[in-house]
């Protein structure tokens, strides 16, 4: 990881060419993208995908739900262009926008997804976003998050590692004289137990860890209690 912080959209736009290779071969691997479709509800007709990027998870989703309508949000225009070329016939409504301030509406989607995108934000930002996600899915809907998280399986003390990453981000911003409110790329993953707590705090009735590969963890949050 470079110590030089880059504005978030510039970072991803400049790495579009190698993005798929990195994420399919190294970041969670191809399984982390394919497995997401298996956790979608049987009745899924509409989903919203936060930080959709090049849509690596969509192939398996469209295999299972070929007529699914997808709303996708991303701040990297170059990635959205690649996605449009790959799925010209599917029902995809793409928005060049940040999910932090986009209006998701209320109870519009059977499922919401975020894949390898939320490990850049603090607890307050995530919890606020989770509340809005909880509101935008239908009563029997789910939110699926597959992301870089810190686990006690990988670290002796996941909380200490989380604190370290957040301190480093603050330190680097200070050293580089960054004082604006723009988003800058730096990984600040949270401990799995903190992720789960944030989702409960946001109003989800049940949260389950469904899959893990190293530090790539998949959580499914249910709006209604599944027992």
GROMACS .gro file of C-alpha atoms in nm:
model
  227
    1UNK     CA    1   0.000   0.000   0.000
    2UNK     CA    2   0.145   0.339  -0.099
    3UNK     CA    3   0.169   0.602   0.173
    4UNK     CA    4   0.063   0.870  -0.075
    5UNK     CA    5  -0.310   0.924  -0.034
    6UNK     CA    6  -0.511   0.966  -0.354
    7UNK     CA    7  -0.859   1.107  -0.397
    8UNK     CA    8  -1.094   0.808  -0.408
    9UNK     CA    9  -1.244   0.837  -0.757
   10UNK     CA   10  -0.905   0.921  -0.911
   11UNK     CA   11  -0.753   0.616  -0.742
   12UNK     CA   12  -1.005   0.373  -0.889
   13UNK     CA   13  -1.034   0.539  -1.230
   14UNK     CA   14  -0.657   0.507  -1.276
   15UNK     CA   15  -0.663   0.138  -1.183
   16UNK     CA   16  -0.957   0.022  -1.393
   17UNK     CA   17  -0.741  -0.175  -1.637
   18UNK     CA   18  -0.602  -0.406  -1.367
   19UNK     CA   19  -0.898  -0.404  -1.129
   20UNK     CA   20  -1.056  -0.732  -1.239
   21UNK     CA   21  -0.727  -0.922  -1.231
   22UNK     CA   22  -0.639  -0.800  -0.882
   23UNK     CA   23  -0.981  -0.878  -0.737
   24UNK     CA   24  -1.029  -1.215  -0.904
   25UNK     CA   25  -0.680  -1.344  -0.831
   26UNK     CA   26  -0.588  -1.182  -0.503
   27UNK     CA   27  -0.863  -0.992  -0.315
   28UNK     CA   28  -1.093  -1.269  -0.195
   29UNK     CA   29  -1.055  -1.447  -0.526
   30UNK     CA   30  -1.324  -1.538  -0.775
   31UNK     CA   31  -1.518  -1.738  -0.515
   32UNK     CA   32  -1.588  -1.421  -0.316
   33UNK     CA   33  -1.770  -1.279  -0.619
   34UNK     CA   34  -1.951  -1.597  -0.729
   35UNK     CA   35  -2.082  -1.698  -0.388
   36UNK     CA   36  -2.283  -1.380  -0.332
   37UNK     CA   37  -2.565  -1.488  -0.563
   38UNK     CA   38  -2.633  -1.796  -0.350
   39UNK     CA   39  -2.739  -1.580  -0.054
   40UNK     CA   40  -2.994  -1.372  -0.243
   41UNK     CA   41  -3.360  -1.446  -0.160
   42UNK     CA   42  -3.541  -1.682  -0.396
   43UNK     CA   43  -3.785  -1.404  -0.488
   44UNK     CA   44  -3.514  -1.152  -0.585
   45UNK     CA   45  -3.624  -0.920  -0.865
   46UNK     CA   46  -3.446  -0.594  -0.781
   47UNK     CA   47  -3.115  -0.523  -0.612
   48UNK     CA   48  -2.899  -0.220  -0.541
   49UNK     CA   49  -2.521  -0.257  -0.554
   50UNK     CA   50  -2.304  -0.003  -0.369
   51UNK     CA   51  -1.962   0.057  -0.523
   52UNK     CA   52  -2.051  -0.173  -0.812
   53UNK     CA   53  -1.722  -0.108  -0.995
   54UNK     CA   54  -1.691  -0.341  -1.294
   55UNK     CA   55  -1.967  -0.567  -1.162
   56UNK     CA   56  -1.763  -0.881  -1.097
   57UNK     CA   57  -2.040  -1.026  -0.879
   58UNK     CA   58  -2.307  -0.980  -1.148
   59UNK     CA   59  -2.218  -1.281  -1.363
   60UNK     CA   60  -2.336  -1.531  -1.101
   61UNK     CA   61  -2.632  -1.313  -1.009
   62UNK     CA   62  -2.758  -1.297  -1.367
   63UNK     CA   63  -2.707  -1.671  -1.406
   64UNK     CA   64  -2.945  -1.727  -1.116
   65UNK     CA   65  -3.175  -1.430  -1.180
   66UNK     CA   66  -3.147  -1.338  -1.552
   67UNK     CA   67  -3.427  -1.081  -1.531
   68UNK     CA   68  -3.307  -0.914  -1.213
   69UNK     CA   69  -3.307  -0.534  -1.221
   70UNK     CA   70  -2.984  -0.387  -1.084
   71UNK     CA   71  -2.926  -0.033  -0.960
   72UNK     CA   72  -2.553   0.032  -0.938
   73UNK     CA   73  -2.364   0.319  -0.777
   74UNK     CA   74  -1.996   0.402  -0.819
   75UNK     CA   75  -1.767   0.705  -0.825
   76UNK     CA   76  -1.534   0.563  -1.092
   77UNK     CA   77  -1.662   0.645  -1.439
   78UNK     CA   78  -1.406   0.423  -1.614
   79UNK     CA   79  -1.529   0.118  -1.426
   80UNK     CA   80  -1.893   0.190  -1.504
   81UNK     CA   81  -1.805   0.213  -1.873
   82UNK     CA   82  -1.650  -0.135  -1.861
   83UNK     CA   83  -1.957  -0.271  -1.685
   84UNK     CA   84  -2.194  -0.126  -1.948
   85UNK     CA   85  -1.994  -0.293  -2.226
   86UNK     CA   86  -2.003  -0.631  -2.053
   87UNK     CA   87  -2.378  -0.635  -1.983
   88UNK     CA   88  -2.545  -0.437  -2.263
   89UNK     CA   89  -2.865  -0.645  -2.259
   90UNK     CA   90  -2.927  -0.668  -1.885
   91UNK     CA   91  -3.146  -0.438  -1.679
   92UNK     CA   92  -2.883  -0.224  -1.513
   93UNK     CA   93  -2.940   0.136  -1.403
   94UNK     CA   94  -2.600   0.288  -1.329
   95UNK     CA   95  -2.529   0.610  -1.143
   96UNK     CA   96  -2.197   0.794  -1.126
   97UNK     CA   97  -2.245   0.888  -0.763
   98UNK     CA   98  -2.126   0.825  -0.410
   99UNK     CA   99  -2.347   0.596  -0.206
  100UNK     CA  100  -2.274   0.814   0.095
  101UNK     CA  101  -2.515   1.081  -0.025
  102UNK     CA  102  -2.737   0.908  -0.286
  103UNK     CA  103  -3.110   0.874  -0.213
  104UNK     CA  104  -3.185   0.500  -0.209
  105UNK     CA  105  -3.560   0.540  -0.152
  106UNK     CA  106  -3.769   0.326   0.081
  107UNK     CA  107  -3.841  -0.049   0.055
  108UNK     CA  108  -3.756  -0.068  -0.316
  109UNK     CA  109  -3.513  -0.361  -0.326
  110UNK     CA  110  -3.514  -0.731  -0.243
  111UNK     CA  111  -3.144  -0.713  -0.168
  112UNK     CA  112  -2.861  -0.463  -0.126
  113UNK     CA  113  -2.497  -0.549  -0.188
  114UNK     CA  114  -2.157  -0.403  -0.113
  115UNK     CA  115  -1.848  -0.589  -0.230
  116UNK     CA  116  -1.498  -0.481  -0.127
  117UNK     CA  117  -1.588  -0.115  -0.089
  118UNK     CA  118  -1.678  -0.023   0.269
  119UNK     CA  119  -1.337  -0.090   0.425
  120UNK     CA  120  -1.254   0.279   0.379
  121UNK     CA  121  -1.495   0.428   0.633
  122UNK     CA  122  -1.530   0.479   1.007
  123UNK     CA  123  -1.801   0.344   1.236
  124UNK     CA  124  -2.020   0.654   1.226
  125UNK     CA  125  -2.017   0.674   0.848
  126UNK     CA  126  -2.092   0.304   0.812
  127UNK     CA  127  -2.370   0.297   1.069
  128UNK     CA  128  -2.544   0.594   0.905
  129UNK     CA  129  -2.516   0.417   0.568
  130UNK     CA  130  -2.646   0.091   0.714
  131UNK     CA  131  -2.955   0.268   0.847
  132UNK     CA  132  -3.032   0.397   0.499
  133UNK     CA  133  -2.968   0.053   0.351
  134UNK     CA  134  -3.198  -0.109   0.605
  135UNK     CA  135  -3.468   0.137   0.499
  136UNK     CA  136  -3.424   0.084   0.124
  137UNK     CA  137  -3.476  -0.292   0.126
  138UNK     CA  138  -3.816  -0.459   0.150
  139UNK     CA  139  -3.933  -0.616   0.480
  140UNK     CA  140  -3.818  -0.962   0.367
  141UNK     CA  141  -3.500  -0.826   0.208
  142UNK     CA  142  -3.133  -0.878   0.290
  143UNK     CA  143  -2.813  -0.679   0.286
  144UNK     CA  144  -2.500  -0.869   0.182
  145UNK     CA  145  -2.157  -0.730   0.257
  146UNK     CA  146  -1.844  -0.909   0.136
  147UNK     CA  147  -1.539  -0.714   0.240
  148UNK     CA  148  -1.198  -0.687   0.395
  149UNK     CA  149  -1.251  -0.731   0.770
  150UNK     CA  150  -1.024  -0.803   1.064
  151UNK     CA  151  -1.079  -1.136   1.231
  152UNK     CA  152  -0.948  -1.293   1.548
  153UNK     CA  153  -0.877  -1.594   1.324
  154UNK     CA  154  -0.612  -1.387   1.146
  155UNK     CA  155  -0.492  -1.151   1.420
  156UNK     CA  156  -0.427  -1.197   1.790
  157UNK     CA  157  -0.613  -0.872   1.857
  158UNK     CA  158  -0.837  -0.750   1.574
  159UNK     CA  159  -0.937  -0.435   1.765
  160UNK     CA  160  -0.576  -0.325   1.801
  161UNK     CA  161  -0.525  -0.369   1.426
  162UNK     CA  162  -0.839  -0.170   1.351
  163UNK     CA  163  -0.723   0.113   1.577
  164UNK     CA  164  -0.381   0.109   1.410
  165UNK     CA  165  -0.524   0.153   1.059
  166UNK     CA  166  -0.745   0.444   1.163
  167UNK     CA  167  -0.453   0.614   1.341
  168UNK     CA  168  -0.236   0.569   1.033
  169UNK     CA  169  -0.498   0.728   0.808
  170UNK     CA  170  -0.519   1.033   1.034
  171UNK     CA  171  -0.141   1.054   1.052
  172UNK     CA  172  -0.099   1.038   0.674
  173UNK     CA  173  -0.362   1.306   0.614
  174UNK     CA  174  -0.184   1.531   0.860
  175UNK     CA  175   0.160   1.470   0.707
  176UNK     CA  176   0.028   1.539   0.357
  177UNK     CA  177  -0.163   1.851   0.464
  178UNK     CA  178  -0.502   1.716   0.360
  179UNK     CA  179  -0.774   1.927   0.521
  180UNK     CA  180  -1.065   1.903   0.275
  181UNK     CA  181  -1.369   1.675   0.311
  182UNK     CA  182  -1.309   1.468   0.000
  183UNK     CA  183  -1.274   1.089   0.020
  184UNK     CA  184  -0.920   0.955   0.004
  185UNK     CA  185  -0.822   0.596  -0.058
  186UNK     CA  186  -0.680   0.417   0.244
  187UNK     CA  187  -0.782   0.080   0.386
  188UNK     CA  188  -0.933   0.108   0.733
  189UNK     CA  189  -1.092  -0.235   0.783
  190UNK     CA  190  -1.296  -0.300   1.096
  191UNK     CA  191  -1.307  -0.601   1.325
  192UNK     CA  192  -1.579  -0.849   1.229
  193UNK     CA  193  -1.751  -0.813   1.568
  194UNK     CA  194  -1.764  -0.435   1.518
  195UNK     CA  195  -1.912  -0.480   1.171
  196UNK     CA  196  -2.186  -0.700   1.312
  197UNK     CA  197  -2.259  -0.457   1.596
  198UNK     CA  198  -2.292  -0.166   1.352
  199UNK     CA  199  -2.548  -0.358   1.149
  200UNK     CA  200  -2.753  -0.435   1.459
  201UNK     CA  201  -2.725  -0.071   1.569
  202UNK     CA  202  -2.861   0.029   1.227
  203UNK     CA  203  -3.178  -0.174   1.283
  204UNK     CA  204  -3.118  -0.510   1.120
  205UNK     CA  205  -3.291  -0.794   1.308
  206UNK     CA  206  -3.036  -1.066   1.238
  207UNK     CA  207  -2.676  -1.071   1.112
  208UNK     CA  208  -2.495  -1.392   1.010
  209UNK     CA  209  -2.139  -1.460   0.897
  210UNK     CA  210  -2.188  -1.688   0.596
  211UNK     CA  211  -1.845  -1.720   0.434
  212UNK     CA  212  -1.481  -1.638   0.499
  213UNK     CA  213  -1.151  -1.663   0.318
  214UNK     CA  214  -0.866  -1.511   0.514
  215UNK     CA  215  -0.964  -1.151   0.580
  216UNK     CA  216  -1.241  -1.151   0.320
  217UNK     CA  217  -1.565  -1.206   0.511
  218UNK     CA  218  -1.924  -1.225   0.392
  219UNK     CA  219  -2.203  -1.107   0.624
  220UNK     CA  220  -2.574  -1.132   0.555
  221UNK     CA  221  -2.799  -0.888   0.744
  222UNK     CA  222  -3.171  -0.959   0.752
  223UNK     CA  223  -3.435  -0.694   0.792
  224UNK     CA  224  -3.669  -0.950   0.952
  225UNK     CA  225  -3.547  -1.195   1.216
  226UNK     CA  226  -3.457  -1.533   1.063
  227UNK     CA  227  -3.398  -1.704   1.396
   0.00000   0.00000   0.00000
